[in-house]
Amino acid sequence: MRRKSPYARVSITLPREVLAAGDRLARAADRPRSWVIAEAIRIYQGGPQAQPAAPALLHLTPEELLARPITVIGDAPAVDVFTVAWTVKYEQAVGRAASARVEGVVIPFVGLDDLIATKRTGGLQEAADIEVLEEIKRALAESGRG
């Protein structure tokens, strides 16, 4: 008796620019186009990635990165790069940004108040995140660092 394959063939229609972006990612990752599409579906569903996507995403041009509302780089740790964050706009947040030095590299990140504002979406996980962030904010204020 023939064993059934765990794979299925599908046919999809994508806008040319989306397909071109997928092809660029595939070339950068040295993977087939189908791998890029499968990774996108896994990421969309919140599932584990087959392998970290960072090498491919590092080859995005600034224009390609800015064209996406969110880009997730890596998986442990995952870094979320947002270009759109609900009511917080870059022009407003950049002046309130914080930074940290990690292994000699200064890494800027969104300020605590702006991070809390980006979490005000009405979602359950975001509400839990806000509780934790507000507690961090209180602790920083009490220690004189906030």
mmCIF file with all atom_site columns, C-alpha atoms in Angstrom:
data_model
loop_
_atom_site.group_PDB
_atom_site.id
_atom_site.type_symbol
_atom_site.label_atom_id
_atom_site.label_alt_id
_atom_site.label_comp_id
_atom_site.label_asym_id
_atom_site.label_entity_id
_atom_site.label_seq_id
_atom_site.pdbx_PDB_ins_code
_atom_site.Cartn_x
_atom_site.Cartn_y
_atom_site.Cartn_z
_atom_site.occupancy
_atom_site.B_iso_or_equiv
_atom_site.pdbx_formal_charge
_atom_site.auth_seq_id
_atom_site.auth_comp_id
_atom_site.auth_asym_id
_atom_site.auth_atom_id
_atom_site.pdbx_PDB_model_num
ATOM 1   C CA . MET A 1 1   ? 0.000  0.000  0.000  1.00 0.00 ? 1   MET A CA 1
ATOM 2   C CA . ARG A 1 2   ? 1.356  3.389  -1.011 1.00 0.00 ? 2   ARG A CA 1
ATOM 3   C CA . ARG A 1 3   ? 2.045  5.843  1.800  1.00 0.00 ? 3   ARG A CA 1
ATOM 4   C CA . LYS A 1 4   ? 0.302  9.206  1.576  1.00 0.00 ? 4   LYS A CA 1
ATOM 5   C CA . SER A 1 5   ? 2.604  12.233 1.213  1.00 0.00 ? 5   SER A CA 1
ATOM 6   C CA . PRO A 1 6   ? 2.517  14.870 3.974  1.00 0.00 ? 6   PRO A CA 1
ATOM 7   C CA . TYR A 1 7   ? 2.654  17.524 1.243  1.00 0.00 ? 7   TYR A CA 1
ATOM 8   C CA . ALA A 1 8   ? -0.051 18.906 -1.015 1.00 0.00 ? 8   ALA A CA 1
ATOM 9   C CA . ARG A 1 9   ? 0.181  20.869 -4.245 1.00 0.00 ? 9   ARG A CA 1
ATOM 10  C CA . VAL A 1 10  ? -1.552 24.221 -4.296 1.00 0.00 ? 10  VAL A CA 1
ATOM 11  C CA . SER A 1 11  ? -2.032 26.923 -6.866 1.00 0.00 ? 11  SER A CA 1
ATOM 12  C CA . ILE A 1 12  ? -2.236 30.524 -5.688 1.00 0.00 ? 12  ILE A CA 1
ATOM 13  C CA . THR A 1 13  ? -2.447 33.877 -7.385 1.00 0.00 ? 13  THR A CA 1
ATOM 14  C CA . LEU A 1 14  ? -0.357 36.680 -5.904 1.00 0.00 ? 14  LEU A CA 1
ATOM 15  C CA . PRO A 1 15  ? 0.210  40.283 -6.935 1.00 0.00 ? 15  PRO A CA 1
ATOM 16  C CA . ARG A 1 16  ? 3.430  40.581 -8.967 1.00 0.00 ? 16  ARG A CA 1
ATOM 17  C CA . GLU A 1 17  ? 5.143  42.786 -6.378 1.00 0.00 ? 17  GLU A CA 1
ATOM 18  C CA . VAL A 1 18  ? 4.396  40.268 -3.601 1.00 0.00 ? 18  VAL A CA 1
ATOM 19  C CA . LEU A 1 19  ? 5.753  37.425 -5.687 1.00 0.00 ? 19  LEU A CA 1
ATOM 20  C CA . ALA A 1 20  ? 8.854  39.481 -6.536 1.00 0.00 ? 20  ALA A CA 1
ATOM 21  C CA . ALA A 1 21  ? 9.443  40.191 -2.839 1.00 0.00 ? 21  ALA A CA 1
ATOM 22  C CA . GLY A 1 22  ? 9.047  36.473 -2.090 1.00 0.00 ? 22  GLY A CA 1
ATOM 23  C CA . ASP A 1 23  ? 11.549 35.631 -4.812 1.00 0.00 ? 23  ASP A CA 1
ATOM 24  C CA . ARG A 1 24  ? 14.064 38.109 -3.346 1.00 0.00 ? 24  ARG A CA 1
ATOM 25  C CA . LEU A 1 25  ? 13.647 36.534 0.094  1.00 0.00 ? 25  LEU A CA 1
ATOM 26  C CA . ALA A 1 26  ? 14.022 33.059 -1.398 1.00 0.00 ? 26  ALA A CA 1
ATOM 27  C CA . ARG A 1 27  ? 17.253 34.032 -3.156 1.00 0.00 ? 27  ARG A CA 1
ATOM 28  C CA . ALA A 1 28  ? 18.624 35.680 -0.006 1.00 0.00 ? 28  ALA A CA 1
ATOM 29  C CA . ALA A 1 29  ? 17.813 32.591 2.068  1.00 0.00 ? 29  ALA A CA 1
ATOM 30  C CA . ASP A 1 30  ? 18.954 30.204 -0.681 1.00 0.00 ? 30  ASP A CA 1
ATOM 31  C CA . ARG A 1 31  ? 15.565 28.497 -0.475 1.00 0.00 ? 31  ARG A CA 1
ATOM 32  C CA . PRO A 1 32  ? 12.784 27.770 -2.962 1.00 0.00 ? 32  PRO A CA 1
ATOM 33  C CA . ARG A 1 33  ? 9.824  30.133 -3.336 1.00 0.00 ? 33  ARG A CA 1
ATOM 34  C CA . SER A 1 34  ? 7.539  27.505 -1.757 1.00 0.00 ? 34  SER A CA 1
ATOM 35  C CA . TRP A 1 35  ? 9.644  27.595 1.444  1.00 0.00 ? 35  TRP A CA 1
ATOM 36  C CA . VAL A 1 36  ? 9.178  31.377 1.711  1.00 0.00 ? 36  VAL A CA 1
ATOM 37  C CA . ILE A 1 37  ? 5.405  31.026 1.255  1.00 0.00 ? 37  ILE A CA 1
ATOM 38  C CA . ALA A 1 38  ? 5.236  28.202 3.826  1.00 0.00 ? 38  ALA A CA 1
ATOM 39  C CA . GLU A 1 39  ? 7.266  30.301 6.292  1.00 0.00 ? 39  GLU A CA 1
ATOM 40  C CA . ALA A 1 40  ? 4.919  33.254 5.769  1.00 0.00 ? 40  ALA A CA 1
ATOM 41  C CA . ILE A 1 41  ? 1.931  31.023 6.561  1.00 0.00 ? 41  ILE A CA 1
ATOM 42  C CA . ARG A 1 42  ? 3.657  29.605 9.671  1.00 0.00 ? 42  ARG A CA 1
ATOM 43  C CA . ILE A 1 43  ? 4.513  33.123 10.882 1.00 0.00 ? 43  ILE A CA 1
ATOM 44  C CA . TYR A 1 44  ? 0.977  34.358 10.149 1.00 0.00 ? 44  TYR A CA 1
ATOM 45  C CA . GLN A 1 45  ? -0.464 31.496 12.185 1.00 0.00 ? 45  GLN A CA 1
ATOM 46  C CA . GLY A 1 46  ? 1.979  32.169 15.024 1.00 0.00 ? 46  GLY A CA 1
ATOM 47  C CA . GLY A 1 47  ? 3.615  28.779 14.648 1.00 0.00 ? 47  GLY A CA 1
ATOM 48  C CA . PRO A 1 48  ? 7.296  27.919 14.825 1.00 0.00 ? 48  PRO A CA 1
ATOM 49  C CA . GLN A 1 49  ? 9.500  28.827 11.915 1.00 0.00 ? 49  GLN A CA 1
ATOM 50  C CA . ALA A 1 50  ? 11.454 26.075 10.193 1.00 0.00 ? 50  ALA A CA 1
ATOM 51  C CA . GLN A 1 51  ? 14.620 28.068 10.858 1.00 0.00 ? 51  GLN A CA 1
ATOM 52  C CA . PRO A 1 52  ? 15.311 31.660 11.824 1.00 0.00 ? 52  PRO A CA 1
ATOM 53  C CA . ALA A 1 53  ? 14.314 34.082 9.091  1.00 0.00 ? 53  ALA A CA 1
ATOM 54  C CA . ALA A 1 54  ? 16.893 36.697 10.060 1.00 0.00 ? 54  ALA A CA 1
ATOM 55  C CA . PRO A 1 55  ? 19.458 36.025 7.304  1.00 0.00 ? 55  PRO A CA 1
ATOM 56  C CA . ALA A 1 56  ? 16.871 36.549 4.572  1.00 0.00 ? 56  ALA A CA 1
ATOM 57  C CA . LEU A 1 57  ? 15.285 39.570 6.207  1.00 0.00 ? 57  LEU A CA 1
ATOM 58  C CA . LEU A 1 58  ? 18.629 41.265 6.687  1.00 0.00 ? 58  LEU A CA 1
ATOM 59  C CA . HIS A 1 59  ? 18.793 41.577 2.903  1.00 0.00 ? 59  HIS A CA 1
ATOM 60  C CA . LEU A 1 60  ? 15.639 43.694 2.734  1.00 0.00 ? 60  LEU A CA 1
ATOM 61  C CA . THR A 1 61  ? 16.199 47.183 1.471  1.00 0.00 ? 61  THR A CA 1
ATOM 62  C CA . PRO A 1 62  ? 15.026 50.037 3.725  1.00 0.00 ? 62  PRO A CA 1
ATOM 63  C CA . GLU A 1 63  ? 12.199 50.643 1.239  1.00 0.00 ? 63  GLU A CA 1
ATOM 64  C CA . GLU A 1 64  ? 11.077 46.997 1.450  1.00 0.00 ? 64  GLU A CA 1
ATOM 65  C CA . LEU A 1 65  ? 11.211 47.077 5.244  1.00 0.00 ? 65  LEU A CA 1
ATOM 66  C CA . LEU A 1 66  ? 9.202  50.312 5.386  1.00 0.00 ? 66  LEU A CA 1
ATOM 67  C CA . ALA A 1 67  ? 6.587  48.857 3.019  1.00 0.00 ? 67  ALA A CA 1
ATOM 68  C CA . ARG A 1 68  ? 5.673  46.233 5.660  1.00 0.00 ? 68  ARG A CA 1
ATOM 69  C CA . PRO A 1 69  ? 3.622  47.116 8.745  1.00 0.00 ? 69  PRO A CA 1
ATOM 70  C CA . ILE A 1 70  ? 5.592  44.556 10.816 1.00 0.00 ? 70  ILE A CA 1
ATOM 71  C CA . THR A 1 71  ? 8.670  42.446 10.221 1.00 0.00 ? 71  THR A CA 1
ATOM 72  C CA . VAL A 1 72  ? 9.711  39.705 12.634 1.00 0.00 ? 72  VAL A CA 1
ATOM 73  C CA . ILE A 1 73  ? 13.410 38.926 12.567 1.00 0.00 ? 73  ILE A CA 1
ATOM 74  C CA . GLY A 1 74  ? 14.615 35.708 14.183 1.00 0.00 ? 74  GLY A CA 1
ATOM 75  C CA . ASP A 1 75  ? 12.851 33.481 16.639 1.00 0.00 ? 75  ASP A CA 1
ATOM 76  C CA . ALA A 1 76  ? 14.966 33.275 19.797 1.00 0.00 ? 76  ALA A CA 1
ATOM 77  C CA . PRO A 1 77  ? 14.827 36.112 20.532 1.00 0.00 ? 77  PRO A CA 1
ATOM 78  C CA . ALA A 1 78  ? 12.388 37.465 17.995 1.00 0.00 ? 78  ALA A CA 1
ATOM 79  C CA . VAL A 1 79  ? 12.666 41.157 17.165 1.00 0.00 ? 79  VAL A CA 1
ATOM 80  C CA . ASP A 1 80  ? 9.505  42.887 15.943 1.00 0.00 ? 80  ASP A CA 1
ATOM 81  C CA . VAL A 1 81  ? 10.138 45.837 13.640 1.00 0.00 ? 81  VAL A CA 1
ATOM 82  C CA . PHE A 1 82  ? 6.975  47.951 13.431 1.00 0.00 ? 82  PHE A CA 1
ATOM 83  C CA . THR A 1 83  ? 6.478  50.686 10.864 1.00 0.00 ? 83  THR A CA 1
ATOM 84  C CA . VAL A 1 84  ? 2.870  51.279 11.945 1.00 0.00 ? 84  VAL A CA 1
ATOM 85  C CA . ALA A 1 85  ? 1.775  51.101 15.581 1.00 0.00 ? 85  ALA A CA 1
ATOM 86  C CA . TRP A 1 86  ? -1.835 52.098 16.137 1.00 0.00 ? 86  TRP A CA 1
ATOM 87  C CA . THR A 1 87  ? -1.870 55.690 17.382 1.00 0.00 ? 87  THR A CA 1
ATOM 88  C CA . VAL A 1 88  ? 1.879  56.134 17.896 1.00 0.00 ? 88  VAL A CA 1
ATOM 89  C CA . LYS A 1 89  ? 3.682  57.728 14.966 1.00 0.00 ? 89  LYS A CA 1
ATOM 90  C CA . TYR A 1 90  ? 7.428  57.558 14.457 1.00 0.00 ? 90  TYR A CA 1
ATOM 91  C CA . GLU A 1 91  ? 7.775  61.325 14.238 1.00 0.00 ? 91  GLU A CA 1
ATOM 92  C CA . GLN A 1 92  ? 6.235  61.663 17.708 1.00 0.00 ? 92  GLN A CA 1
ATOM 93  C CA . ALA A 1 93  ? 7.938  58.684 19.329 1.00 0.00 ? 93  ALA A CA 1
ATOM 94  C CA . VAL A 1 94  ? 11.503 59.212 18.112 1.00 0.00 ? 94  VAL A CA 1
ATOM 95  C CA . GLY A 1 95  ? 12.079 62.082 20.530 1.00 0.00 ? 95  GLY A CA 1
ATOM 96  C CA . ARG A 1 96  ? 10.972 59.916 23.456 1.00 0.00 ? 96  ARG A CA 1
ATOM 97  C CA . ALA A 1 97  ? 12.936 56.826 22.421 1.00 0.00 ? 97  ALA A CA 1
ATOM 98  C CA . ALA A 1 98  ? 15.223 55.073 24.879 1.00 0.00 ? 98  ALA A CA 1
ATOM 99  C CA . SER A 1 99  ? 18.403 53.148 24.129 1.00 0.00 ? 99  SER A CA 1
ATOM 100 C CA . ALA A 1 100 ? 20.633 50.496 25.621 1.00 0.00 ? 100 ALA A CA 1
ATOM 101 C CA . ARG A 1 101 ? 24.196 49.417 24.911 1.00 0.00 ? 101 ARG A CA 1
ATOM 102 C CA . VAL A 1 102 ? 24.431 45.706 24.111 1.00 0.00 ? 102 VAL A CA 1
ATOM 103 C CA . GLU A 1 103 ? 27.910 44.298 23.521 1.00 0.00 ? 103 GLU A CA 1
ATOM 104 C CA . GLY A 1 104 ? 29.146 47.763 22.577 1.00 0.00 ? 104 GLY A CA 1
ATOM 105 C CA . VAL A 1 105 ? 26.287 48.548 20.177 1.00 0.00 ? 105 VAL A CA 1
ATOM 106 C CA . VAL A 1 106 ? 23.752 51.246 21.041 1.00 0.00 ? 106 VAL A CA 1
ATOM 107 C CA . ILE A 1 107 ? 20.258 49.930 20.266 1.00 0.00 ? 107 ILE A CA 1
ATOM 108 C CA . PRO A 1 108 ? 17.373 52.418 20.233 1.00 0.00 ? 108 PRO A CA 1
ATOM 109 C CA . PHE A 1 109 ? 13.893 51.277 21.196 1.00 0.00 ? 109 PHE A CA 1
ATOM 110 C CA . VAL A 1 110 ? 10.478 52.756 21.789 1.00 0.00 ? 110 VAL A CA 1
ATOM 111 C CA . GLY A 1 111 ? 9.958  54.572 25.093 1.00 0.00 ? 111 GLY A CA 1
ATOM 112 C CA . LEU A 1 112 ? 7.849  52.926 27.775 1.00 0.00 ? 112 LEU A CA 1
ATOM 113 C CA . ASP A 1 113 ? 4.847  55.286 27.459 1.00 0.00 ? 113 ASP A CA 1
ATOM 114 C CA . ASP A 1 114 ? 4.790  54.834 23.683 1.00 0.00 ? 114 ASP A CA 1
ATOM 115 C CA . LEU A 1 115 ? 5.122  51.058 24.026 1.00 0.00 ? 115 LEU A CA 1
ATOM 116 C CA . ILE A 1 116 ? 2.126  51.043 26.361 1.00 0.00 ? 116 ILE A CA 1
ATOM 117 C CA . ALA A 1 117 ? 0.185  53.178 23.854 1.00 0.00 ? 117 ALA A CA 1
ATOM 118 C CA . THR A 1 118 ? 0.941  50.691 21.055 1.00 0.00 ? 118 THR A CA 1
ATOM 119 C CA . LYS A 1 119 ? -0.548 47.926 23.190 1.00 0.00 ? 119 LYS A CA 1
ATOM 120 C CA . ARG A 1 120 ? -3.940 49.647 23.541 1.00 0.00 ? 120 ARG A CA 1
ATOM 121 C CA . THR A 1 121 ? -5.634 47.505 20.877 1.00 0.00 ? 121 THR A CA 1
ATOM 122 C CA . GLY A 1 122 ? -8.325 45.817 22.941 1.00 0.00 ? 122 GLY A CA 1
ATOM 123 C CA . GLY A 1 123 ? -6.706 42.377 22.713 1.00 0.00 ? 123 GLY A CA 1
ATOM 124 C CA . LEU A 1 124 ? -6.401 40.123 25.759 1.00 0.00 ? 124 LEU A CA 1
ATOM 125 C CA . GLN A 1 125 ? -2.640 39.556 25.381 1.00 0.00 ? 125 GLN A CA 1
ATOM 126 C CA . GLU A 1 126 ? -2.073 43.273 24.901 1.00 0.00 ? 126 GLU A CA 1
ATOM 127 C CA . ALA A 1 127 ? -4.097 44.030 28.053 1.00 0.00 ? 127 ALA A CA 1
ATOM 128 C CA . ALA A 1 128 ? -1.902 41.590 29.993 1.00 0.00 ? 128 ALA A CA 1
ATOM 129 C CA . ASP A 1 129 ? 1.195  43.211 28.489 1.00 0.00 ? 129 ASP A CA 1
ATOM 130 C CA . ILE A 1 130 ? -0.056 46.645 29.590 1.00 0.00 ? 130 ILE A CA 1
ATOM 131 C CA . GLU A 1 131 ? -0.445 45.425 33.181 1.00 0.00 ? 131 GLU A CA 1
ATOM 132 C CA . VAL A 1 132 ? 3.171  44.222 33.217 1.00 0.00 ? 132 VAL A CA 1
ATOM 133 C CA . LEU A 1 133 ? 4.454  47.389 31.529 1.00 0.00 ? 133 LEU A CA 1
ATOM 134 C CA . GLU A 1 134 ? 2.547  49.614 33.980 1.00 0.00 ? 134 GLU A CA 1
ATOM 135 C CA . GLU A 1 135 ? 4.118  47.674 36.870 1.00 0.00 ? 135 GLU A CA 1
ATOM 136 C CA . ILE A 1 136 ? 7.567  48.211 35.341 1.00 0.00 ? 136 ILE A CA 1
ATOM 137 C CA . LYS A 1 137 ? 6.761  51.908 34.967 1.00 0.00 ? 137 LYS A CA 1
ATOM 138 C CA . ARG A 1 138 ? 5.741  52.127 38.660 1.00 0.00 ? 138 ARG A CA 1
ATOM 139 C CA . ALA A 1 139 ? 8.898  50.299 39.753 1.00 0.00 ? 139 ALA A CA 1
ATOM 140 C CA . LEU A 1 140 ? 11.094 52.626 37.685 1.00 0.00 ? 140 LEU A CA 1
ATOM 141 C CA . ALA A 1 141 ? 9.351  55.693 39.132 1.00 0.00 ? 141 ALA A CA 1
ATOM 142 C CA . GLU A 1 142 ? 9.797  54.386 42.688 1.00 0.00 ? 142 GLU A CA 1
ATOM 143 C CA . SER A 1 143 ? 13.498 53.757 42.076 1.00 0.00 ? 143 SER A CA 1
ATOM 144 C CA . GLY A 1 144 ? 13.939 57.266 40.644 1.00 0.00 ? 144 GLY A CA 1
ATOM 145 C CA . ARG A 1 145 ? 14.818 55.971 37.159 1.00 0.00 ? 145 ARG A CA 1
ATOM 146 C CA . GLY A 1 146 ? 11.467 56.566 35.499 1.00 0.00 ? 146 GLY A CA 1
#
